[in-house]
Structures are given as structure tokens and as C-alpha cells.
Amino acid sequence: MSLGEFRAQIVAQSADRILSASRTRQPVEPVRNLLGSDDIALAYAVQQELTRRREAAGGVVVGRKIGLTSPSVQRQLGVNQPDFGVLFADMDVTGAVVVPPGRLLQPRVEAEVAFVLKEDLVEGELHEEQIRHAVDYCVAALEIVDSRIANWDIAITDTVADNASSGLFILADKQLGLEQFVPADIEMRMYADDTLVSEGTGTACLGGPLAALGWLARTARDYGSPLEAGQIVLSGALGPMVPAVPGALIRADVGPLGSVSALFAPDVDSGRDRSCSRRVGST
């Protein structure tokens, strides 16, 4: 077997393992015991294989997410560099009455700035001014991250392969252009049932959400899948991620972008109940 054939076999085995978690609703052991702990290119090959399979089944790519941008999140997970994943249309649960519980295994929540692009980021140096000019508008977002790896026992190759530990996302209604605010100056506070559970600033996101977007534009192009006009980009956590407790209402106040919230379904076994009349999204 050639080296190329061996690597292709490893990619297929890793993708199969991750898909089995989604199919059985049971987290799986880390894929780093197949990929190694530091072969990031191989891990992205797994992510690309999973994306190919999902598109073949009818999935529609609508954007990207940047993960591991905040030092606090890196410390939580024991990694030291950012990564990125793919957003699919069915991951957008904006407007749902509650966050669909059957789609998640080990959910946690992050508050972020989301960008919507009006231009491709394919050609040129992808410098700061080009990045700014490509942004149509920004909104507050909640990303509900998830891991198919048991107990969130992940190294960088585990989360990269697992589509950057993606889950679902929610976008607020309020839209601002970059001429109306400075993303790096944002102050974020996130609450669970009115209790402050996370806080941070724009600078926690790789020095600023725009800097994170620039990193993504260059890195995604390097991996052969550049950002395109119309895509949504979740730029990364502004503070520590928090567990998605059943029955909780999570609300993030994201400076001038306003607030965004998510209501999680109650745990029917716990006896905890909550009205589900509110819709997730802006508050």
C-alpha cells in the first residue's frame, strides 16, 4: 500500500467513526489515535471528506465557522491554535421555538460576531482593507458547539476532523455595517436564566473578529475552499463557552449588535419545565 493509499484509508476510517456518533447518538473515542495529534492537514482531509459526504446527501454549505479563537476557550480544551469548519443550511436554527435537542450530543454555547460577505475572498493578498470591503454586514450570533468525541476529550486533530466541533447556530436580527462600530471594541456578556456565565471582548477573538476573518480567508484559500459572497462566517468566541443546560434560556448581549438568545428544551426526566413560547433569536 502506498503512503497516499494509507492516508486515504485513515481519512475514510476517521470519517466513518465521526459519522457513527451522529447516527447512533453516542459520542465516540478520539480520532487522533488514527490521525495522530498534530497532522492538521490530515485532519482537514477528514473534514473535507465529511463535507463531501454531506453535500452528496443534499447538504448545502452556507458559510464557515472559526473555532478556538479565544484564549479562554483554548485553555478549556487544551489546544493552542484556531481552526475552522463548514456551516450547512440546516445548522441555522434562528427562529426555532427551542433548540432541537435531538441534533446535539454534548452542546456548549459561545457568543460571537457573525459576518455576512458581499464579495468573494479569493484573489489578492487578502489584507485588512480587502477583508473589510468584502463584509456586507455583521450580526450577533450564538454558536451551539458540539463534539462527537466522548467527554470533549479532544486534541487539535480531533476538533478539526469533527468539523471544528460544530453544531448549530442562531443569528440576531439587528444588522450593522463596519462603518457603524468597531468589532474589536465589543464587550460581550452572556447569561443563563439571568445569571452571568461568560463575558469577554472583541480583542479576545484573535485580537479582533476582523483579524479572525482575515485568518480564515487566507487559511480556507490555502486549503482550496475560499470564502464566497453570500456566506456567513461565525468569527469565534468572545469569551468562555458554557454548557447548554436543559431548560435554560441563554442570552448574550453583544455590544452595539444587541442581544441574541437560545432556549433549550427541558430535560423531561428531571421534572424541570419551562414555557417554550419564546422563539430563539433576538431579544
PDB file of N, CA and C in Angstrom, residues 10 14-15 47 52-53 66 81 84 100 113 122 129 145 147 164 169 189 192 200 210 236 238:
ATOM      1  N   ILE A  10      -7.010   6.072   6.212  1.00  0.00           N
ATOM      2  CA  ILE A  10      -7.138   6.693   7.529  1.00  0.00           C
ATOM      3  C   ILE A  10      -8.239   7.754   7.508  1.00  0.00           C
ATOM      4  N   SER A  14     -11.599   7.568   9.802  1.00  0.00           N
ATOM      5  CA  SER A  14     -11.902   8.650  10.749  1.00  0.00           C
ATOM      6  C   SER A  14     -13.271   9.245  10.468  1.00  0.00           C
ATOM      7  N   ALA A  15     -13.578   9.458   9.188  1.00  0.00           N
ATOM      8  CA  ALA A  15     -14.894   9.990   8.829  1.00  0.00           C
ATOM      9  C   ALA A  15     -15.998   9.029   9.242  1.00  0.00           C
ATOM     10  N   GLN A  47     -12.241  16.355   7.507  1.00  0.00           N
ATOM     11  CA  GLN A  47     -13.332  17.332   7.456  1.00  0.00           C
ATOM     12  C   GLN A  47     -13.858  17.487   6.033  1.00  0.00           C
ATOM     13  N   ARG A  52     -17.893  16.443   1.853  1.00  0.00           N
ATOM     14  CA  ARG A  52     -18.263  15.831   0.570  1.00  0.00           C
ATOM     15  C   ARG A  52     -19.448  14.888   0.741  1.00  0.00           C
ATOM     16  N   ARG A  53     -19.401  14.066   1.794  1.00  0.00           N
ATOM     17  CA  ARG A  53     -20.494  13.120   2.018  1.00  0.00           C
ATOM     18  C   ARG A  53     -21.797  13.851   2.342  1.00  0.00           C
ATOM     19  N   ILE A  66     -15.194  29.813  12.619  1.00  0.00           N
ATOM     20  CA  ILE A  66     -13.839  29.799  13.152  1.00  0.00           C
ATOM     21  C   ILE A  66     -13.932  29.323  14.591  1.00  0.00           C
ATOM     22  N   GLN A  81      -4.276  26.802  19.079  1.00  0.00           N
ATOM     23  CA  GLN A  81      -4.363  27.450  17.774  1.00  0.00           C
ATOM     24  C   GLN A  81      -5.793  27.388  17.271  1.00  0.00           C
ATOM     25  N   PHE A  84     -11.033  25.919  11.643  1.00  0.00           N
ATOM     26  CA  PHE A  84     -12.280  26.339  11.013  1.00  0.00           C
ATOM     27  C   PHE A  84     -13.086  25.127  10.585  1.00  0.00           C
ATOM     28  N   PRO A 100     -33.296  22.394  18.816  1.00  0.00           N
ATOM     29  CA  PRO A 100     -33.671  20.981  18.649  1.00  0.00           C
ATOM     30  C   PRO A 100     -32.760  20.047  19.448  1.00  0.00           C
ATOM     31  N   VAL A 113     -19.453  37.364  16.982  1.00  0.00           N
ATOM     32  CA  VAL A 113     -19.828  38.269  15.899  1.00  0.00           C
ATOM     33  C   VAL A 113     -19.868  37.446  14.619  1.00  0.00           C
ATOM     34  N   VAL A 122     -10.990  35.511  -2.682  1.00  0.00           N
ATOM     35  CA  VAL A 122     -10.253  34.505  -3.435  1.00  0.00           C
ATOM     36  C   VAL A 122      -8.918  35.032  -3.922  1.00  0.00           C
ATOM     37  N   GLU A 129      -7.847  45.777   4.501  1.00  0.00           N
ATOM     38  CA  GLU A 129      -8.816  46.607   3.782  1.00  0.00           C
ATOM     39  C   GLU A 129      -9.658  45.762   2.836  1.00  0.00           C
ATOM     40  N   VAL A 145     -21.878  24.844  19.979  1.00  0.00           N
ATOM     41  CA  VAL A 145     -20.843  23.910  19.566  1.00  0.00           C
ATOM     42  C   VAL A 145     -21.169  22.528  20.137  1.00  0.00           C
ATOM     43  N   SER A 147     -19.529  18.194  20.200  1.00  0.00           N
ATOM     44  CA  SER A 147     -18.428  17.300  19.873  1.00  0.00           C
ATOM     45  C   SER A 147     -18.942  15.889  19.755  1.00  0.00           C
ATOM     46  N   ALA A 164     -14.609  21.189  13.226  1.00  0.00           N
ATOM     47  CA  ALA A 164     -14.351  22.227  14.231  1.00  0.00           C
ATOM     48  C   ALA A 164     -15.394  22.205  15.343  1.00  0.00           C
ATOM     49  N   PHE A 169     -26.376  27.084  14.969  1.00  0.00           N
ATOM     50  CA  PHE A 169     -26.134  28.499  15.233  1.00  0.00           C
ATOM     51  C   PHE A 169     -27.418  29.296  15.109  1.00  0.00           C
ATOM     52  N   ARG A 189     -21.500  39.993  27.186  1.00  0.00           N
ATOM     53  CA  ARG A 189     -21.893  39.317  28.421  1.00  0.00           C
ATOM     54  C   ARG A 189     -22.961  38.291  28.087  1.00  0.00           C
ATOM     55  N   ALA A 192     -27.281  32.878  31.633  1.00  0.00           N
ATOM     56  CA  ALA A 192     -28.139  31.701  31.665  1.00  0.00           C
ATOM     57  C   ALA A 192     -29.189  31.965  32.729  1.00  0.00           C
ATOM     58  N   GLY A 200     -16.546  38.675  27.810  1.00  0.00           N
ATOM     59  CA  GLY A 200     -15.313  38.851  27.069  1.00  0.00           C
ATOM     60  C   GLY A 200     -15.408  40.049  26.157  1.00  0.00           C
ATOM     61  N   LEU A 210     -12.416  40.921  13.034  1.00  0.00           N
ATOM     62  CA  LEU A 210     -11.954  41.141  11.659  1.00  0.00           C
ATOM     63  C   LEU A 210     -10.625  40.447  11.404  1.00  0.00           C
ATOM     64  N   GLY A 236     -15.870  33.449  15.876  1.00  0.00           N
ATOM     65  CA  GLY A 236     -15.190  32.861  17.022  1.00  0.00           C
ATOM     66  C   GLY A 236     -15.651  33.443  18.347  1.00  0.00           C
ATOM     67  N   LEU A 238     -16.145  35.115  21.922  1.00  0.00           N
ATOM     68  CA  LEU A 238     -15.675  36.333  22.582  1.00  0.00           C
ATOM     69  C   LEU A 238     -15.381  36.095  24.059  1.00  0.00           C
TER      70      LEU A 238
END
